[in-house]
Amino acid sequence: AQSVTQLGSHVSVSEGALVLLRCNYSSSVPPYLFWYVQYPNQGLQLLLKYTSAATLVKGINGFEAEFKKSETSFHLTKPSAHMSDAAEYFCAVTGNSGYSTLTFGKGTMLLVSP
Amino acid sequence: EAGVAQSPRYKIIEKRQSVAFWCNPISGHATLYWYQQILGQGPKLLIQFQNNGVVDDSQLPKDRFSAERLKGVDSTLKIQPAKLEDSAVYLCASSLVGQGSTEQYFGPGTRLTVT
C-alpha cells in the first residue's frame, strides 16, 4: 500500500523567491514518484518523475525534486517563482511493479504575489 | 498530437438522476483511467482499463457507478442514481501501457454538481 502526505494546503511566495513544496511518501515497495501541476479548469500535467535512476530529477518550467529514501521525501523546488507558477501541485506515488495504481496527495496550492 | 478528450465539461443534475461521461484517450494508448477529484482532495482512481479489460476497479462504488471501454478505445462512466456526495470533477487519463513508471496524460475533466 502507498500513501502521500503533502505538508501545507497553501504556500505563498513572492515573485522571484524560492519555491519549496513538501511531499512525504509511504510505500511497501520501492516507489516511483511524480509531481503533477493543475491549472484552473484543466487536467493534470506531469512536471517530473522519479523512477529509480538519478535521485535529483529535473522537470519542466525550471522545477526539480530530490528523492531522499532515508527521509521518505520527494520535495519539489524552484529557485525563482514566476507569476505563471500559481497553480495546484500534486505529489503522487506508485509501486514499481505490475499495474500499480497512482496514489495522489491532497495537493498544495501555490500562490505567487508580485 | 491530440490530447485526452472529455465531454461534457460541466453537468448539473438532481440527486437520484443518472449521468454519463465520455472519454476519448490519446490514440494508441492501451491504458485508460477514470479518477474522481473531490474539491480540496487529490484525484482518486475509480477504475483502470487495459485495452477493453478491467485491471483495477477496487474503489469503484459498483452499486451506482459503472464503466465500459468497448473496442478498447473510448470509454463511458455512468452514475445511477447520483448522490450529493458524487459532486466532483471526473478526470479521464490514458497512458501507453499500465506500468507504474508510465506517464499518464489527463483530460480537462467533467465537473459534476449534484443538487
mmCIF file of C-alpha atoms in Angstrom:
data_model
loop_
_atom_site.group_PDB
_atom_site.id
_atom_site.type_symbol
_atom_site.label_atom_id
_atom_site.label_comp_id
_atom_site.label_asym_id
_atom_site.label_seq_id
_atom_site.Cartn_x
_atom_site.Cartn_y
_atom_site.Cartn_z
ATOM 1 C CA ALA A 1 0.000 0.000 0.000
ATOM 2 C CA GLN A 2 1.141 3.536 -0.712
ATOM 3 C CA SER A 3 0.255 6.945 0.657
ATOM 4 C CA VAL A 4 1.378 10.539 0.188
ATOM 5 C CA THR A 5 1.394 13.448 2.609
ATOM 6 C CA GLN A 6 1.757 16.978 1.306
ATOM 7 C CA LEU A 7 2.549 19.478 4.046
ATOM 8 C CA GLY A 8 0.603 22.709 3.687
ATOM 9 C CA SER A 9 -2.560 23.043 1.667
ATOM 10 C CA HIS A 10 -1.456 26.546 0.625
ATOM 11 C CA VAL A 11 2.015 28.020 0.129
ATOM 12 C CA SER A 12 2.540 31.715 -0.600
ATOM 13 C CA VAL A 13 5.716 33.153 -2.096
ATOM 14 C CA SER A 14 6.748 36.390 -3.709
ATOM 15 C CA GLU A 15 7.760 36.512 -7.340
ATOM 16 C CA GLY A 16 11.464 35.670 -7.575
ATOM 17 C CA ALA A 17 11.540 33.789 -4.270
ATOM 18 C CA LEU A 18 12.388 30.128 -3.742
ATOM 19 C CA VAL A 19 9.530 27.663 -4.112
ATOM 20 C CA LEU A 20 9.527 24.622 -1.807
ATOM 21 C CA LEU A 21 6.591 22.206 -1.799
ATOM 22 C CA ARG A 22 6.896 19.283 0.577
ATOM 23 C CA CYS A 23 5.954 15.667 -0.089
ATOM 24 C CA ASN A 24 6.487 12.611 2.079
ATOM 25 C CA TYR A 25 5.501 9.158 0.956
ATOM 26 C CA SER A 26 4.905 5.737 2.370
ATOM 27 C CA SER A 27 5.355 2.643 0.257
ATOM 28 C CA SER A 28 5.825 -1.041 0.982
ATOM 29 C CA VAL A 29 7.794 -1.476 -2.244
ATOM 30 C CA PRO A 30 10.392 0.710 -3.979
ATOM 31 C CA PRO A 31 8.375 3.623 -5.274
ATOM 32 C CA TYR A 32 8.020 5.655 -8.382
ATOM 33 C CA LEU A 33 7.242 9.275 -7.505
ATOM 34 C CA PHE A 34 5.624 12.029 -9.519
ATOM 35 C CA TRP A 35 4.767 15.698 -9.321
ATOM 36 C CA TYR A 36 1.796 16.952 -11.329
ATOM 37 C CA VAL A 37 0.543 20.529 -11.763
ATOM 38 C CA GLN A 38 -3.086 21.514 -12.262
ATOM 39 C CA TYR A 39 -4.104 24.923 -13.576
ATOM 40 C CA PRO A 40 -7.702 26.101 -13.034
ATOM 41 C CA ASN A 41 -10.268 24.152 -15.030
ATOM 42 C CA GLN A 42 -7.598 21.969 -16.599
ATOM 43 C CA GLY A 43 -6.391 18.429 -16.204
ATOM 44 C CA LEU A 44 -3.151 17.448 -14.530
ATOM 45 C CA GLN A 45 0.174 17.869 -16.303
ATOM 46 C CA LEU A 46 3.314 15.938 -15.408
ATOM 47 C CA LEU A 47 6.132 18.123 -14.042
ATOM 48 C CA LEU A 48 8.663 15.399 -13.306
ATOM 49 C CA LYS A 49 9.037 11.813 -12.160
ATOM 50 C CA TYR A 50 11.483 9.645 -10.221
ATOM 51 C CA THR A 51 11.874 6.073 -11.465
ATOM 52 C CA SER A 52 14.954 4.861 -9.539
ATOM 53 C CA ALA A 53 17.593 6.433 -11.761
ATOM 54 C CA ALA A 54 19.127 9.735 -10.605
ATOM 55 C CA THR A 55 17.860 10.912 -7.229
ATOM 56 C CA LEU A 56 17.794 14.558 -8.372
ATOM 57 C CA VAL A 57 15.160 14.879 -11.045
ATOM 58 C CA LYS A 58 14.755 17.900 -13.286
ATOM 59 C CA GLY A 59 11.403 18.709 -14.790
ATOM 60 C CA ILE A 60 9.672 21.281 -16.918
ATOM 61 C CA ASN A 61 9.417 25.002 -16.160
ATOM 62 C CA GLY A 62 12.565 25.013 -14.010
ATOM 63 C CA PHE A 63 11.246 22.672 -11.318
ATOM 64 C CA GLU A 64 13.273 19.892 -9.742
ATOM 65 C CA ALA A 65 12.820 17.371 -6.950
ATOM 66 C CA GLU A 66 15.160 15.195 -4.927
ATOM 67 C CA PHE A 67 14.346 11.657 -3.844
ATOM 68 C CA LYS A 68 15.594 11.022 -0.293
ATOM 69 C CA LYS A 69 14.968 7.450 0.736
ATOM 70 C CA SER A 70 16.160 7.951 4.316
ATOM 71 C CA GLU A 71 13.626 10.745 4.803
ATOM 72 C CA THR A 72 10.935 9.186 2.560
ATOM 73 C CA SER A 73 10.647 12.579 0.913
ATOM 74 C CA PHE A 74 10.340 13.967 -2.597
ATOM 75 C CA HIS A 75 10.165 17.745 -2.174
ATOM 76 C CA LEU A 76 9.619 19.997 -5.183
ATOM 77 C CA THR A 77 11.720 23.149 -5.602
ATOM 78 C CA LYS A 78 12.200 26.022 -7.999
ATOM 79 C CA PRO A 79 14.872 28.691 -7.404
ATOM 80 C CA SER A 80 12.788 31.650 -8.534
ATOM 81 C CA ALA A 81 8.991 31.768 -8.622
ATOM 82 C CA HIS A 82 7.128 33.265 -11.539
ATOM 83 C CA MET A 83 3.555 34.513 -11.553
ATOM 84 C CA SER A 84 2.688 31.778 -14.046
ATOM 85 C CA ASP A 85 3.648 29.117 -11.460
ATOM 86 C CA ALA A 86 0.489 29.836 -9.475
ATOM 87 C CA ALA A 87 -1.434 26.553 -9.598
ATOM 88 C CA GLU A 88 -2.158 23.448 -7.563
ATOM 89 C CA TYR A 89 0.581 20.855 -7.255
ATOM 90 C CA PHE A 90 0.070 17.171 -6.543
ATOM 91 C CA CYS A 91 2.618 14.617 -5.421
ATOM 92 C CA ALA A 92 1.847 11.001 -6.319
ATOM 93 C CA VAL A 93 3.357 7.588 -5.661
ATOM 94 C CA THR A 94 3.066 4.184 -7.237
ATOM 95 C CA GLY A 95 4.814 0.862 -6.825
ATOM 96 C CA ASN A 96 7.489 -0.192 -9.281
ATOM 97 C CA SER A 97 5.939 -3.424 -10.446
ATOM 98 C CA GLY A 98 2.962 -4.524 -12.442
ATOM 99 C CA TYR A 99 -0.144 -2.434 -12.820
ATOM 100 C CA SER A 100 0.414 -0.354 -9.715
ATOM 101 C CA THR A 101 -2.121 2.386 -9.179
ATOM 102 C CA LEU A 102 -1.168 6.022 -8.712
ATOM 103 C CA THR A 103 -1.959 7.426 -5.253
ATOM 104 C CA PHE A 104 -2.145 11.215 -5.007
ATOM 105 C CA GLY A 105 -1.656 13.579 -2.117
ATOM 106 C CA LYS A 106 -4.257 16.208 -1.283
ATOM 107 C CA GLY A 107 -2.426 18.901 -3.188
ATOM 108 C CA THR A 108 -0.732 22.201 -2.375
ATOM 109 C CA MET A 109 -1.974 25.455 -3.843
ATOM 110 C CA LEU A 110 0.929 27.731 -4.740
ATOM 111 C CA LEU A 111 0.139 31.443 -4.571
ATOM 112 C CA VAL A 112 2.620 33.892 -6.119
ATOM 113 C CA SER A 113 2.426 37.575 -5.287
ATOM 114 C CA PRO A 114 4.121 40.381 -7.234
ATOM 115 C CA GLU B 1 -0.911 15.063 -31.089
ATOM 116 C CA ALA B 2 -4.450 15.409 -29.777
ATOM 117 C CA GLY B 3 -4.851 15.112 -26.029
ATOM 118 C CA VAL B 4 -7.403 13.232 -23.960
ATOM 119 C CA ALA B 5 -10.891 14.452 -24.788
ATOM 120 C CA GLN B 6 -13.765 14.504 -22.316
ATOM 121 C CA SER B 7 -17.371 15.568 -22.540
ATOM 122 C CA PRO B 8 -19.352 17.223 -21.228
ATOM 123 C CA ARG B 9 -17.171 19.722 -19.384
ATOM 124 C CA TYR B 10 -19.903 20.616 -16.898
ATOM 125 C CA LYS B 11 -23.041 18.846 -15.734
ATOM 126 C CA ILE B 12 -25.653 19.749 -13.141
ATOM 127 C CA ILE B 13 -28.207 17.129 -12.111
ATOM 128 C CA GLU B 14 -30.538 16.456 -9.225
ATOM 129 C CA LYS B 15 -29.921 13.624 -6.795
ATOM 130 C CA ARG B 16 -31.266 10.259 -7.889
ATOM 131 C CA GLN B 17 -30.861 11.195 -11.556
ATOM 132 C CA SER B 18 -28.417 9.412 -13.822
ATOM 133 C CA VAL B 19 -25.472 10.870 -15.722
ATOM 134 C CA ALA B 20 -22.839 9.646 -18.167
ATOM 135 C CA PHE B 21 -19.397 10.941 -19.013
ATOM 136 C CA TRP B 22 -17.420 10.189 -22.147
ATOM 137 C CA CYS B 23 -13.677 9.948 -22.676
ATOM 138 C CA ASN B 24 -11.560 9.525 -25.789
ATOM 139 C CA PRO B 25 -7.925 8.724 -24.942
ATOM 140 C CA ILE B 26 -4.810 9.567 -26.894
ATOM 141 C CA SER B 27 -4.550 7.394 -29.982
ATOM 142 C CA GLY B 28 -2.584 4.228 -29.342
ATOM 143 C CA HIS B 29 -2.809 4.371 -25.558
ATOM 144 C CA ALA B 30 -3.722 0.958 -24.225
ATOM 145 C CA THR B 31 -4.483 2.004 -20.656
ATOM 146 C CA LEU B 32 -7.355 4.247 -19.616
ATOM 147 C CA TYR B 33 -8.145 5.543 -16.133
ATOM 148 C CA TRP B 34 -11.109 7.258 -14.519
ATOM 149 C CA TYR B 35 -10.440 9.376 -11.434
ATOM 150 C CA GLN B 36 -12.747 11.212 -9.043
ATOM 151 C CA GLN B 37 -11.427 14.504 -7.663
ATOM 152 C CA ILE B 38 -13.465 15.947 -4.810
ATOM 153 C CA LEU B 39 -12.872 19.611 -4.006
ATOM 154 C CA GLY B 40 -9.798 20.003 -1.819
ATOM 155 C CA GLN B 41 -8.503 16.496 -2.444
ATOM 156 C CA GLY B 42 -6.238 14.731 -4.885
ATOM 157 C CA PRO B 43 -7.615 12.506 -7.632
ATOM 158 C CA LYS B 44 -8.753 9.043 -6.553
ATOM 159 C CA LEU B 45 -8.663 6.173 -9.032
ATOM 160 C CA LEU B 46 -12.073 4.706 -9.747
ATOM 161 C CA ILE B 47 -11.237 2.230 -12.494
ATOM 162 C CA GLN B 48 -8.348 1.266 -14.762
ATOM 163 C CA PHE B 49 -8.708 -0.454 -18.137
ATOM 164 C CA GLN B 50 -6.019 -2.253 -20.091
ATOM 165 C CA ASN B 51 -7.399 -2.290 -23.643
ATOM 166 C CA ASN B 52 -11.031 -3.291 -23.002
ATOM 167 C CA GLY B 53 -10.388 -5.298 -19.840
ATOM 168 C CA VAL B 54 -10.632 -4.043 -16.254
ATOM 169 C CA VAL B 55 -7.330 -4.068 -14.332
ATOM 170 C CA ASP B 56 -8.470 -2.380 -11.127
ATOM 171 C CA ASP B 57 -11.937 -1.308 -10.013
ATOM 172 C CA SER B 58 -11.455 -1.802 -6.289
ATOM 173 C CA GLN B 59 -12.501 1.783 -5.448
ATOM 174 C CA LEU B 60 -15.470 1.971 -7.812
ATOM 175 C CA PRO B 61 -18.821 2.122 -5.936
ATOM 176 C CA LYS B 62 -20.329 -0.631 -8.016
ATOM 177 C CA ASP B 63 -23.830 -0.216 -6.649
ATOM 178 C CA ARG B 64 -24.155 3.074 -8.528
ATOM 179 C CA PHE B 65 -21.119 3.527 -10.777
ATOM 180 C CA SER B 66 -20.362 1.599 -13.940
ATOM 181 C CA ALA B 67 -17.822 1.999 -16.704
ATOM 182 C CA GLU B 68 -17.086 0.379 -20.006
ATOM 183 C CA ARG B 69 -14.465 0.606 -22.687
ATOM 184 C CA LEU B 70 -15.855 -1.047 -25.750
ATOM 185 C CA LYS B 71 -13.373 -1.884 -28.508
ATOM 186 C CA GLY B 72 -10.532 -0.736 -26.270
ATOM 187 C CA VAL B 73 -10.716 2.892 -27.342
ATOM 188 C CA ASP B 74 -13.143 5.393 -25.848
ATOM 189 C CA SER B 75 -14.890 4.890 -22.543
ATOM 190 C CA THR B 76 -18.068 5.849 -20.704
ATOM 191 C CA LEU B 77 -18.507 6.293 -16.952
ATOM 192 C CA LYS B 78 -22.074 6.238 -15.620
ATOM 193 C CA ILE B 79 -23.595 7.114 -12.277
ATOM 194 C CA GLN B 80 -27.091 5.875 -11.495
ATOM 195 C CA PRO B 81 -28.585 7.107 -9.215
ATOM 196 C CA ALA B 82 -26.452 10.094 -8.267
ATOM 197 C CA LYS B 83 -25.970 11.222 -4.676
ATOM 198 C CA LEU B 84 -24.970 14.611 -3.334
ATOM 199 C CA GLU B 85 -21.526 13.257 -2.407
ATOM 200 C CA ASP B 86 -20.850 12.430 -6.065
ATOM 201 C CA SER B 87 -20.293 16.134 -6.755
ATOM 202 C CA ALA B 88 -16.713 16.220 -8.019
ATOM 203 C CA VAL B 89 -14.532 16.551 -11.090
ATOM 204 C CA TYR B 90 -14.239 13.306 -13.031
ATOM 205 C CA LEU B 91 -10.894 13.030 -14.771
ATOM 206 C CA CYS B 92 -10.015 10.633 -17.534
ATOM 207 C CA ALA B 93 -6.384 9.771 -18.221
ATOM 208 C CA SER B 94 -4.560 7.483 -20.589
ATOM 209 C CA SER B 95 -1.085 6.000 -20.931
ATOM 210 C CA LEU B 96 0.782 3.876 -23.450
ATOM 211 C CA VAL B 97 0.931 0.983 -21.026
ATOM 212 C CA GLY B 98 -0.172 0.418 -17.473
ATOM 213 C CA GLN B 99 3.227 0.036 -15.841
ATOM 214 C CA GLY B 100 3.901 2.235 -12.810
ATOM 215 C CA SER B 101 6.562 4.446 -14.387
ATOM 216 C CA THR B 102 4.484 5.346 -17.418
ATOM 217 C CA GLU B 103 3.280 8.921 -17.647
ATOM 218 C CA GLN B 104 -0.458 9.377 -17.502
ATOM 219 C CA TYR B 105 -1.994 12.090 -19.691
ATOM 220 C CA PHE B 106 -5.084 13.751 -18.254
ATOM 221 C CA GLY B 107 -8.109 15.251 -19.914
ATOM 222 C CA PRO B 108 -9.672 18.532 -18.731
ATOM 223 C CA GLY B 109 -12.281 16.744 -16.623
ATOM 224 C CA THR B 110 -16.041 16.892 -16.226
ATOM 225 C CA ARG B 111 -17.304 18.939 -13.292
ATOM 226 C CA LEU B 112 -20.433 17.304 -11.855
ATOM 227 C CA THR B 113 -22.717 19.135 -9.471
ATOM 228 C CA VAL B 114 -25.475 17.117 -7.801
ATOM 229 C CA THR B 115 -28.218 19.230 -6.195
#
